[in-house]
Coordinates of C-alpha atoms and ligand atoms in Angstrom, one line a residue:
X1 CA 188.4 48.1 -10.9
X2 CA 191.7 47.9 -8.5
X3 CA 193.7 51.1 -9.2
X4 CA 197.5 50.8 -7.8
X5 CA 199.3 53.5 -6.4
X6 CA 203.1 53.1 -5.3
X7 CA 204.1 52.7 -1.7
X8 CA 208.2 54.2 -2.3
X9 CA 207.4 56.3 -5.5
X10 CA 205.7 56.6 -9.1
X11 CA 202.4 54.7 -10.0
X12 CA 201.7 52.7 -12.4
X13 CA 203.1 49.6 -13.7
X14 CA 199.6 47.6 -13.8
X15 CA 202.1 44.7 -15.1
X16 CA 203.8 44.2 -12.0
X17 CA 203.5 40.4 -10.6
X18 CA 200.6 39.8 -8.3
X19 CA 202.0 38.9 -4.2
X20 CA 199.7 36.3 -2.7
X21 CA 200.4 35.7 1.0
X22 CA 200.3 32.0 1.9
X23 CA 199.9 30.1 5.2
X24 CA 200.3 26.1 5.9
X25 CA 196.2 26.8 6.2
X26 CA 194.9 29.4 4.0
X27 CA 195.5 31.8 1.3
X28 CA 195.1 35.3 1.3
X29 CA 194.2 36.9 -2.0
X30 CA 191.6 38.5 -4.0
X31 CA 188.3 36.4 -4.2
X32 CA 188.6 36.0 -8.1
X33 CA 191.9 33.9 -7.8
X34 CA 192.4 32.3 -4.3
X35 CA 190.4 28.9 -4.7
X36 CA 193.1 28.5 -8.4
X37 CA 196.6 29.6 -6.4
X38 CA 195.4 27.7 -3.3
X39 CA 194.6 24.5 -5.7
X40 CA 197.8 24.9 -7.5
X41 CA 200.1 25.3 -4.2
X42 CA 198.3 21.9 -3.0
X43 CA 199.3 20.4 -6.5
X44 CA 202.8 21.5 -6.2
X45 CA 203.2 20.9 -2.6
X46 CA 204.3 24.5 -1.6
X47 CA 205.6 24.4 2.0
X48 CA 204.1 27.5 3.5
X49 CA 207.2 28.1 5.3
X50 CA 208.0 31.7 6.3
X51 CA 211.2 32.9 4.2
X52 CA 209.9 31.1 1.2
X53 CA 208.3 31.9 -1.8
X54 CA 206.8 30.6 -5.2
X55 CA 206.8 32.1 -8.6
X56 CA 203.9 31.2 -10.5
X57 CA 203.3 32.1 -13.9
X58 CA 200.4 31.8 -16.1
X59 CA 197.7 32.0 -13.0
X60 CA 195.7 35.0 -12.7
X61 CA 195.3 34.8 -16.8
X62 CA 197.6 33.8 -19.4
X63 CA 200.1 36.9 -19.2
X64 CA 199.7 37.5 -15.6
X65 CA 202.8 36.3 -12.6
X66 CA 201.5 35.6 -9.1
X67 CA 204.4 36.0 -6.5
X68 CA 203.3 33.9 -3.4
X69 CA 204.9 34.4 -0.3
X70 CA 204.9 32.2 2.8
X71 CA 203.5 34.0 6.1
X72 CA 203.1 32.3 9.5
X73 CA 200.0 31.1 10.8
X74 CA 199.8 33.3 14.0
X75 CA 199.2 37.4 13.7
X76 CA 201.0 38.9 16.4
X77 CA 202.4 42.6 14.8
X78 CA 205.9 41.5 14.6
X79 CA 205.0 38.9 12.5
X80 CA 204.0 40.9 10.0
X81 CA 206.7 43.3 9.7
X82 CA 208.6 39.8 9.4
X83 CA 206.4 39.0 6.7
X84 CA 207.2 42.8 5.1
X85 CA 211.1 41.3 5.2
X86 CA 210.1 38.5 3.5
X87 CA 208.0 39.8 0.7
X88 CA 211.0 42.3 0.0
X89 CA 213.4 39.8 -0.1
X90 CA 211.0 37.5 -2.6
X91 CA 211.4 40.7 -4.7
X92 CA 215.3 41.2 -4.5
X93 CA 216.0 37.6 -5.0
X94 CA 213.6 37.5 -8.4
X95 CA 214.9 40.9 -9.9
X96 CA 211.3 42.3 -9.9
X97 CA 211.3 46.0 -10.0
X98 CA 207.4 46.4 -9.0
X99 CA 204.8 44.1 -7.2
X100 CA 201.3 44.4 -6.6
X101 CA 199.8 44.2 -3.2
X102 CA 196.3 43.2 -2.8
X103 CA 194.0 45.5 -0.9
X104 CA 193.8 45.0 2.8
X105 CA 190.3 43.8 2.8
X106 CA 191.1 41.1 0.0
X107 CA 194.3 40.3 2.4
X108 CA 191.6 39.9 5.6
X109 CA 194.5 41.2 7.4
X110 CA 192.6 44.1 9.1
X111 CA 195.2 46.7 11.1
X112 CA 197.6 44.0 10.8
X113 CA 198.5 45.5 7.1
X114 CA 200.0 48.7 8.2
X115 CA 202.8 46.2 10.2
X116 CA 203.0 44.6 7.0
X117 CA 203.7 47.9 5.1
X118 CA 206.1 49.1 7.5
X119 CA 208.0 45.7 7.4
X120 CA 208.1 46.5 3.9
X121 CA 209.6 49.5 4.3
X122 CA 212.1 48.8 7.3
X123 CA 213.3 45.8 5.5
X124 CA 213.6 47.3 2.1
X125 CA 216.1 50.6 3.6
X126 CA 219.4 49.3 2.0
X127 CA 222.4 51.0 4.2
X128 CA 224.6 51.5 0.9
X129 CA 222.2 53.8 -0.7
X130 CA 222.2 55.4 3.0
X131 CA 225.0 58.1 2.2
X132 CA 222.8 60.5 1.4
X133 CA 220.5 61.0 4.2
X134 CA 217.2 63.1 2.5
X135 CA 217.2 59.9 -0.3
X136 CA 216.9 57.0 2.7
X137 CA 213.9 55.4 0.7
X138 CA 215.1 51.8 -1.5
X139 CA 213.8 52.8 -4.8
X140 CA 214.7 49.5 -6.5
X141 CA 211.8 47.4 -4.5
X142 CA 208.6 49.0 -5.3
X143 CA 205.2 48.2 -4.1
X144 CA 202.0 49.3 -5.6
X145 CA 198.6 49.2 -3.4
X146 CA 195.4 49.8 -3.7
X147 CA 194.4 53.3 -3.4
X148 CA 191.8 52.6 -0.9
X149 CA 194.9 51.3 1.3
X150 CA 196.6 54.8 0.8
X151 CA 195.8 55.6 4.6
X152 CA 197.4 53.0 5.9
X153 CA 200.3 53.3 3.8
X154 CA 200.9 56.7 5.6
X155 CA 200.3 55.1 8.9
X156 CA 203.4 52.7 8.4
X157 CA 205.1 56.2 6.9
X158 CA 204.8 57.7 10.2
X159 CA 206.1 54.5 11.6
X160 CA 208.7 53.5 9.3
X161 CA 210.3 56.5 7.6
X162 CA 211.7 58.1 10.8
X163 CA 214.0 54.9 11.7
X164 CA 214.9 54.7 8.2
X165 CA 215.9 58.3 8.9
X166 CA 217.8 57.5 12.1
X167 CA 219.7 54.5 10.0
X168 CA 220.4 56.5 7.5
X169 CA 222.3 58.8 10.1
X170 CA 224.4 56.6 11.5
X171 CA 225.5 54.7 8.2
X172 CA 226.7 58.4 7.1
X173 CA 230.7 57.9 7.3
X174 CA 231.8 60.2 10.4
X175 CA 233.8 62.9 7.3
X176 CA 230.3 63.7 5.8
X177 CA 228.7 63.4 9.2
X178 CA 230.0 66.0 11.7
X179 CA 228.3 67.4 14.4
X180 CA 227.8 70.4 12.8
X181 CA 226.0 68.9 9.8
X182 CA 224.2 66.0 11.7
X183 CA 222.8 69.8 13.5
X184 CA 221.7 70.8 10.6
X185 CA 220.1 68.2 9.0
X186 CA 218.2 67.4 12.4
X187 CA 216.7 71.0 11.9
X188 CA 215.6 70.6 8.6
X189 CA 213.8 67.4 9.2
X190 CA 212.0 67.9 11.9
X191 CA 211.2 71.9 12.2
X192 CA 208.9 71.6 8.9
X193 CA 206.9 69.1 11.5
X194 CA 206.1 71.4 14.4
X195 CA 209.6 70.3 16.2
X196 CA 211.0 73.5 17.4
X197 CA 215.1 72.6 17.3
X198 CA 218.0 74.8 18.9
X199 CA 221.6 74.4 18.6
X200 CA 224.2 75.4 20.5
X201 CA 227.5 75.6 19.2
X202 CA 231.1 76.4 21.2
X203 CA 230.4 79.6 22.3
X204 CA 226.7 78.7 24.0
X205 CA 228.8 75.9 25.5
X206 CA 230.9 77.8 27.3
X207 CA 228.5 80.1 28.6
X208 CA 226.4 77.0 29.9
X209 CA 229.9 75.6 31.2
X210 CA 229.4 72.0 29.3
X211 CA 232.7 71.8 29.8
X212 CA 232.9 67.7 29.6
X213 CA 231.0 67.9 26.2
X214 CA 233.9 70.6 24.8
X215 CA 236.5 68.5 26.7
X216 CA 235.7 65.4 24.7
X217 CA 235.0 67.7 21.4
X218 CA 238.5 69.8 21.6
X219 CA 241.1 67.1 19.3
X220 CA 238.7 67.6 17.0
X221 CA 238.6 70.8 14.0
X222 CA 234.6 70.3 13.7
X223 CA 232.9 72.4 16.5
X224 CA 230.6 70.2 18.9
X225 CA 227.4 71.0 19.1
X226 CA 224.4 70.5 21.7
X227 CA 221.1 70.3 19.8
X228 CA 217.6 70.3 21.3
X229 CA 214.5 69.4 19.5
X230 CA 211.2 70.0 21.3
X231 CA 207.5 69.1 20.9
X232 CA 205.6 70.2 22.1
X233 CA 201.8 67.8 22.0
X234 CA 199.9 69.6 24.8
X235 CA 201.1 73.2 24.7
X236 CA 198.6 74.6 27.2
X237 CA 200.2 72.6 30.1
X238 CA 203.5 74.0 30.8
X239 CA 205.2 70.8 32.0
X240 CA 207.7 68.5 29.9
X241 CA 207.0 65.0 30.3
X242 CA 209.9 63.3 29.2
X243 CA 213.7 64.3 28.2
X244 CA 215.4 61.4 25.5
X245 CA 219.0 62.3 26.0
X246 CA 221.1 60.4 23.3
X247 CA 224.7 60.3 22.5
X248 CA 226.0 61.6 19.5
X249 CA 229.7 61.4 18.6
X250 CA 229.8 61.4 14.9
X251 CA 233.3 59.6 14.9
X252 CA 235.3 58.2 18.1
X253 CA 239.0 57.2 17.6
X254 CA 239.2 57.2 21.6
X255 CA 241.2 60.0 21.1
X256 CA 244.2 59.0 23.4
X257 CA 243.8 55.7 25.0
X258 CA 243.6 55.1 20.7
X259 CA 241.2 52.4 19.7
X260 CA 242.2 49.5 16.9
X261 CA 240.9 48.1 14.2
X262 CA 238.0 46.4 14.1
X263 CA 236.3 49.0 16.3
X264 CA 237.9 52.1 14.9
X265 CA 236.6 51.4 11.9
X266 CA 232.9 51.3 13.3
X267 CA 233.0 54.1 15.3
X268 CA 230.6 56.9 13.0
X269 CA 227.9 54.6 14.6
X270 CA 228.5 56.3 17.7
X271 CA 225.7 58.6 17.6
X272 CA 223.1 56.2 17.1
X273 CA 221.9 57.1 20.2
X274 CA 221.7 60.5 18.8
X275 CA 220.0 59.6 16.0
X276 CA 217.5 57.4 17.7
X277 CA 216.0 60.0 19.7
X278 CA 215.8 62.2 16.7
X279 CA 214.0 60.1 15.7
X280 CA 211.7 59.2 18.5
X281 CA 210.9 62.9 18.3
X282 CA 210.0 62.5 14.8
X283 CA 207.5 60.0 15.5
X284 CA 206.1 61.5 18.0
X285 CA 205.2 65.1 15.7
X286 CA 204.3 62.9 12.9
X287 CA 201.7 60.9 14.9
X288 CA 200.6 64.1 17.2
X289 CA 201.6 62.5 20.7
X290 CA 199.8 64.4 23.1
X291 CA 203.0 64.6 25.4
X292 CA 205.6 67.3 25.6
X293 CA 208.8 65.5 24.7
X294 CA 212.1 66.9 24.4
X295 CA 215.7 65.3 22.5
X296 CA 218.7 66.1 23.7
X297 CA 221.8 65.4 21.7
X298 CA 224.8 65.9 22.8
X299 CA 227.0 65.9 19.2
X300 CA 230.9 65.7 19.0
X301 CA 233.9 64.2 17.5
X302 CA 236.4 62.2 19.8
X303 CA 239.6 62.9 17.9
X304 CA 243.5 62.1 18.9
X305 CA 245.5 65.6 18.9
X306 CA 247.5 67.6 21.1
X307 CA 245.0 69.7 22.1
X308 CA 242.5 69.8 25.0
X309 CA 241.6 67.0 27.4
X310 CA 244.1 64.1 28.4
X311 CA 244.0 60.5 30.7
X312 CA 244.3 62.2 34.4
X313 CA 242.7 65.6 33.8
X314 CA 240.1 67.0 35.9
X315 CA 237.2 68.3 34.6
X316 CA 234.1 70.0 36.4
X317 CA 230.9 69.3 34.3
X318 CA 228.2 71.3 33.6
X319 CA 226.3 70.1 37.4
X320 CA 229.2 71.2 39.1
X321 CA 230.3 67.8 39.5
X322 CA 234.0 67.5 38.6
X323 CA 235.3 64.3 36.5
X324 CA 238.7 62.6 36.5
X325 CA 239.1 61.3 33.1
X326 CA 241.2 58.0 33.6
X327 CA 240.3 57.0 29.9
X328 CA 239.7 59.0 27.4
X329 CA 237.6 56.9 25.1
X330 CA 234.5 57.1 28.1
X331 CA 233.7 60.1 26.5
X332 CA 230.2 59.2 26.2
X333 CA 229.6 59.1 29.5
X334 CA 231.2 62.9 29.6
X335 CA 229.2 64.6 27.1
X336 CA 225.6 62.5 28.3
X337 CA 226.6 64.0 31.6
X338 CA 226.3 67.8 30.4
X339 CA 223.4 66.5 28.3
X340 CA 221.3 65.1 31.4
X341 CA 222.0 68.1 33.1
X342 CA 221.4 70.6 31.1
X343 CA 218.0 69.0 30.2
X344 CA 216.9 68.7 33.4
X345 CA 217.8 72.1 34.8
X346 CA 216.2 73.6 31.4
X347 CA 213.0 71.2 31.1
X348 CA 212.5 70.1 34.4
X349 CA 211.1 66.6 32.8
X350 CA 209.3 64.2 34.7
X351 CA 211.2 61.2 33.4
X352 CA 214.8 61.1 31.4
X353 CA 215.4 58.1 29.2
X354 CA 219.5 58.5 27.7
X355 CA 220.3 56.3 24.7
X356 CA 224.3 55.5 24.3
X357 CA 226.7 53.3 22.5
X358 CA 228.3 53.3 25.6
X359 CA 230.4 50.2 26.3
X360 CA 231.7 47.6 23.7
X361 CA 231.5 45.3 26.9
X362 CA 227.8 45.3 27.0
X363 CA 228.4 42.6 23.5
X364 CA 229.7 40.1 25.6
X365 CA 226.7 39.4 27.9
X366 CA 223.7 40.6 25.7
X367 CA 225.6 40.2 22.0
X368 CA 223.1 42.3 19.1
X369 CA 219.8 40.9 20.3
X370 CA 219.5 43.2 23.6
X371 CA 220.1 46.5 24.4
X372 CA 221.3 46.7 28.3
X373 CA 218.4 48.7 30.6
X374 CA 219.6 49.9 33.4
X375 CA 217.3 51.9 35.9
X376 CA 216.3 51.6 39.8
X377 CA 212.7 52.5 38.8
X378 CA 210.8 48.8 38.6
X379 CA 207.7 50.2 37.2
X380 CA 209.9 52.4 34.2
X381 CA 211.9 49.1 33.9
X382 CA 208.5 47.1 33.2
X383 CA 206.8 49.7 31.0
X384 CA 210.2 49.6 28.7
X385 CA 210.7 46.0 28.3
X386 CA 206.7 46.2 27.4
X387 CA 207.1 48.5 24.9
X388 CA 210.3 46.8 23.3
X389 CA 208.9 43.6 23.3
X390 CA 206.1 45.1 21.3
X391 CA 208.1 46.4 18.7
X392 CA 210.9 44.0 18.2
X393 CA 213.3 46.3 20.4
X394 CA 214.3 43.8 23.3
X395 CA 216.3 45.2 25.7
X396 CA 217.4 43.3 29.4
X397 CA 217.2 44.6 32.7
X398 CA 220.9 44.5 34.2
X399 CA 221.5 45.9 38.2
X400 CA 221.7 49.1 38.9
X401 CA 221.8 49.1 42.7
X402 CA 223.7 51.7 45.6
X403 CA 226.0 48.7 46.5
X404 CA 228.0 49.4 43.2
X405 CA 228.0 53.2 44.0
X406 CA 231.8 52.4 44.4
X407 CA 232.9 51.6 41.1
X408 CA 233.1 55.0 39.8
X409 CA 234.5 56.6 43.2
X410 CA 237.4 59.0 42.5
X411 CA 240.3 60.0 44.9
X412 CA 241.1 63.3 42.3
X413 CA 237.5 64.4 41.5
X414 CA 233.8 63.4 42.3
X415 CA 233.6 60.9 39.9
X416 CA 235.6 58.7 37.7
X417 CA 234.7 58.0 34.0
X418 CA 236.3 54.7 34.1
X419 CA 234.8 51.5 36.6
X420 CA 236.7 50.0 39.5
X421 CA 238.9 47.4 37.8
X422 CA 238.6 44.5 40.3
X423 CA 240.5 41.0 40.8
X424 CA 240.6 40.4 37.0
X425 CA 241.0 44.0 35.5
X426 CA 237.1 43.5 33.7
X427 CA 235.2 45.9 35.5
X428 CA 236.6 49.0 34.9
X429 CA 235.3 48.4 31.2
X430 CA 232.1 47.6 32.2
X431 CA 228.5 48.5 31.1
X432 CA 227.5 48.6 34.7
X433 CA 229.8 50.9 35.7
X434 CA 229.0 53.5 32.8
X435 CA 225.6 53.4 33.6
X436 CA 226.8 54.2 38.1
X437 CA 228.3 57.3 36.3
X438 CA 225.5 58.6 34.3
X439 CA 223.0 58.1 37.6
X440 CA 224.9 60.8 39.7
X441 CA 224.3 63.1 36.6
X442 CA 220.5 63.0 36.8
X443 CA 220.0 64.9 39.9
X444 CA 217.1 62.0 41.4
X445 CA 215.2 62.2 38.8
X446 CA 213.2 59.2 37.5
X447 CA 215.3 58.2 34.6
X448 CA 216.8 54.8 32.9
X449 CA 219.2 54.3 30.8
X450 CA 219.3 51.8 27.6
X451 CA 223.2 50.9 26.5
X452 CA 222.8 50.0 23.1
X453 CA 226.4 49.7 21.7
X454 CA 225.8 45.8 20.6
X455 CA 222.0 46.8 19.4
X456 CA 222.7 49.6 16.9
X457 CA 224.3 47.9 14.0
X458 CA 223.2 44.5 13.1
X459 CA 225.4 41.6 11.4
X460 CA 222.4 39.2 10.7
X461 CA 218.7 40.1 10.1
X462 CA 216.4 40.5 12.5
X463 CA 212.8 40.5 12.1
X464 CA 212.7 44.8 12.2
X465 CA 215.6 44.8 10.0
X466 CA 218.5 43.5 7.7
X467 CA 222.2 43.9 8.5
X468 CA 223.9 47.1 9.2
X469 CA 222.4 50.3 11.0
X470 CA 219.2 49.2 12.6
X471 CA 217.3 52.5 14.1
X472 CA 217.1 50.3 17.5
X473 CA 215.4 52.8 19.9
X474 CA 212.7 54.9 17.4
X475 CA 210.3 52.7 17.9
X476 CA 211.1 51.3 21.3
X477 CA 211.2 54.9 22.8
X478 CA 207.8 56.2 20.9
X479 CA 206.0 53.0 22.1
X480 CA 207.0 53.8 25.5
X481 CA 206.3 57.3 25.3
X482 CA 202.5 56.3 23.8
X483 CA 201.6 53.5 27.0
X484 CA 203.4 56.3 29.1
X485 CA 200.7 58.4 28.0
X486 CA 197.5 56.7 28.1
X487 CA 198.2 55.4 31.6
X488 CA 199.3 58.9 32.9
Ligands
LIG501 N1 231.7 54.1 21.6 C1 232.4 53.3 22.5 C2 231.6 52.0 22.8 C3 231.4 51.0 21.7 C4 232.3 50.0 21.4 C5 230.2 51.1 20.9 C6 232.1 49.1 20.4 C7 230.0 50.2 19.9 C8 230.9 49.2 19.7 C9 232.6 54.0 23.9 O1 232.9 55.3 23.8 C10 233.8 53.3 24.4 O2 234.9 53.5 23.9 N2 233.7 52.6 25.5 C11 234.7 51.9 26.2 C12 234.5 51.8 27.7 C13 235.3 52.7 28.5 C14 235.1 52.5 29.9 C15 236.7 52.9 28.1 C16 234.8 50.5 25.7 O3 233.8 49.9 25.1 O4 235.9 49.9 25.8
LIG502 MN1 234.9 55.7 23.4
LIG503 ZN1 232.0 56.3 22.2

């Protein structure tokens, strides 16, 4: 006898339709009933298409429902998650509270099941029941497995839950959302897992002399904050192996150079960098990565007032570098400035990754199915385009070369936050140029960064997610982090 434990909550519900997964060439079910389904789906003429899906009624015995659900013939891992997508949206589209999987082994899927479980999951995270962040988890979609599956169940968890977490973030509207509370509930997530997390708040600032993160934080009443989470995976060997550096503005209005609608009105997603290393770090405690791994986040508001920081002011950053701010809605390239810095004089890390809605101009070359990659190292470029095209993250190599060194050259300061504009006025906007002013920030150290301004919010589903916040980055930068450490 099958008992059926619940993948999002509560057990039970023996009731619950049957899911059969179905391919152009075979069906994968318990013993007992695949010769019947596969003999009624010939009779019927099912096309095994992935995205579609029978109800049958009547099959298993006379009360029992059999959901089948089409599933593509090859078994690469992303295809599965896909699958996971489609299996919810079988369930949303027939009203069914509860389904039942069948066990792994009756599924012949093998390790391919935990993909299929975390597809489940990914897919099943609605972003309108994301405003409270501790309660990310779609209750409406439930599916029960075996109990002998219940290890793999956690294994897509691990995998799953802490993107879920990072989406969750970033659909939190910017007034519920401040830096100060996006702190917070960083610390509580992740210390109860071994993550040791530090914040420092306006004072610590100005002792450090992060002056380009309070800078872009002063129109603002909520108090920036810089948080660190660390973990620590080998704790005898005193070095840190990577710094994740991501950008967290909770809201950005652009302050004075004012943005419009439609962007305004997107702007609390600009800290999904923020919340994408979070949750990198997340993954990594929850799996035990033997690699010492610290996020940095860098959290503020970018707020139009009186106060503070203007178009033309000078500002010398935390690395001594001074900044002229010719726009004030680069601010993420400010505060990931004090961020890189600060991480590597305080870490020392071997490699720095930075994650940043940085540029709206980014859209227009790689639109929502690539995040930009920018970095002069070939063999980190490789290993990160690897690692996203192993977990549905793709992201595009885009130059990063000394020849551009001019397009953030400044005749007030060391540096200007906005690009050289060039014969038609585009470049000063530029992705390219955002990234040329990040690079003098990170002191020589082997470091790439991964623009992901068109990649953070979705309008159309992908095959990791459905529209709205998509996490793009956990499992990208956890991947990574994994190869990173079994070649080192
Ligand atoms: N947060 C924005 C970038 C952004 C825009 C993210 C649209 C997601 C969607 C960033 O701070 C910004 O304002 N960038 C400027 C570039 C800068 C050089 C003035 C931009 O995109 O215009
Ligand atoms: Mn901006
Ligand atoms: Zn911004």
């Amino acid at each position: 006898m099958t008992s059926w434990t619940s993948v999002n909550i509560e057990a039970g519900r023996a009731q619950a339709p049957l899911l059969v997964l179905a391919s152009a060439r075979r069906v994968r079910a318990p013993a007992a009933i695949a010769e019947r389904v596969s003999a009624t789906l010939r009779a019927v003429g099912f096309a095994a298409q992935p995205g579609c899906w029978l109800d049958l009624i009547g099959q298993e015995d006379i009360s029992a429902r059999i959901v089948v659900v089409a599933v593509a013939d090859d078994t690469a891992k992303g295809r599965w998650r896909e699958t996971g997508g489609h299996i919810v949206a079988a369930l949303r589209a027939l009203g069914l509270p509860a389904a039942r999987l069948p066990a792994a082994t009756d599924l012949d899927i093998g390790e391919h099941f935990t993909s299929l479980i975390e597809g489940v999951l990914l897919h099943g995270f609605s972003p309108d029941r994301g405003r409270n962040t501790r309660h990310f988890e779609d209750r409406d979609h439930l599916l029960l497995v075996a109990a002998e599956d219940l290890v793999l169940v956690e294994h897509a968890r691990q995998r799953a839950d802490p993107v879920n977490r990072a989406r969750a973030w970033v659909n939190q509207p910017a007034n519920l959302l401040t830096p100060a509370v996006f702190a917070d509930e960083a610390e509580a997530a992740l210390t109860p897992l071994g993550i040791t997390v530090h914040q420092l708040g306006p004072e610590a600032l100005s002792e450090i002399g992060a002056r380009g993160l309070l800078a872009v934080a002063s129109g603002s009443d909520n108090p920036p904050r810089l948080t660190l989470a660390e973990w620590r995976g080998t704790p005898d060997r005193p070095e840190w192996d990577v710094a994740l550096v991501g950008k967290g503005l909770t809201f950005d209005a652009g302050r004075l150079n004012l943005k419009v609608p439609p962007v305004i009105n997107m702007m609390k997603l600009d800290m999904a960098g923020g919340a994408a290393v979070l949750g990198a770090i997340e993954r990594l405690a929850r799996r035990k990565a033997a690699m010492n791994v610290v996020a940095v986040v860098p959290m503020a508001e970018n707020l139009i007032d009186g106060k503070g920081y203007r178009p033309g002011d000078v500002i010398t950053s935390l690395a001594g570098l001074t900044i002229e701010v010719l726009d004030t809605d680069a601010e993420g390239r400010i505060v990931l400035a004090d961020g890189i810095a600060y991480a590597i004089s305080r870490y020392l890390p071997a490699t720095v990754i930075d994650v940043a809605t940085l540029t709206g101009a980014v859209t227009s070359v790689l639109h929502e199915d690539f995040a930009g990659l920018f970095t002069a190292d070939d063999a980190l470029a490789d290993e990160l385009i690897r690692a996203g095209g192993e977990t549905g993250e793709a992201v595009w190599r885009l130059p990063l070369v000394p020849a551009q060194d001019y397009l953030v050259e400044s005749i007030a300061a060391d540096v200007a936050n906005l690009g050289t504009p060039g014969l038609f006025g585009l470049g000063a906007r530029g992705p390219v140029a955002g990234a040329k002013f990040i690079e003098k920030f990170t002191a020589g150290c082997r470091w790439a960064h991964l623009d992901i301004a068109g990649t953070a919010w979705a309008t159309r589903p992908s095959s990791r997610s459905g529209p709205g916040p998509t996490g793009f980055g956990v499992a990208l930068l956890d991947r990574w982090i994994d190869m990173a450490g079994k070649t080192a």
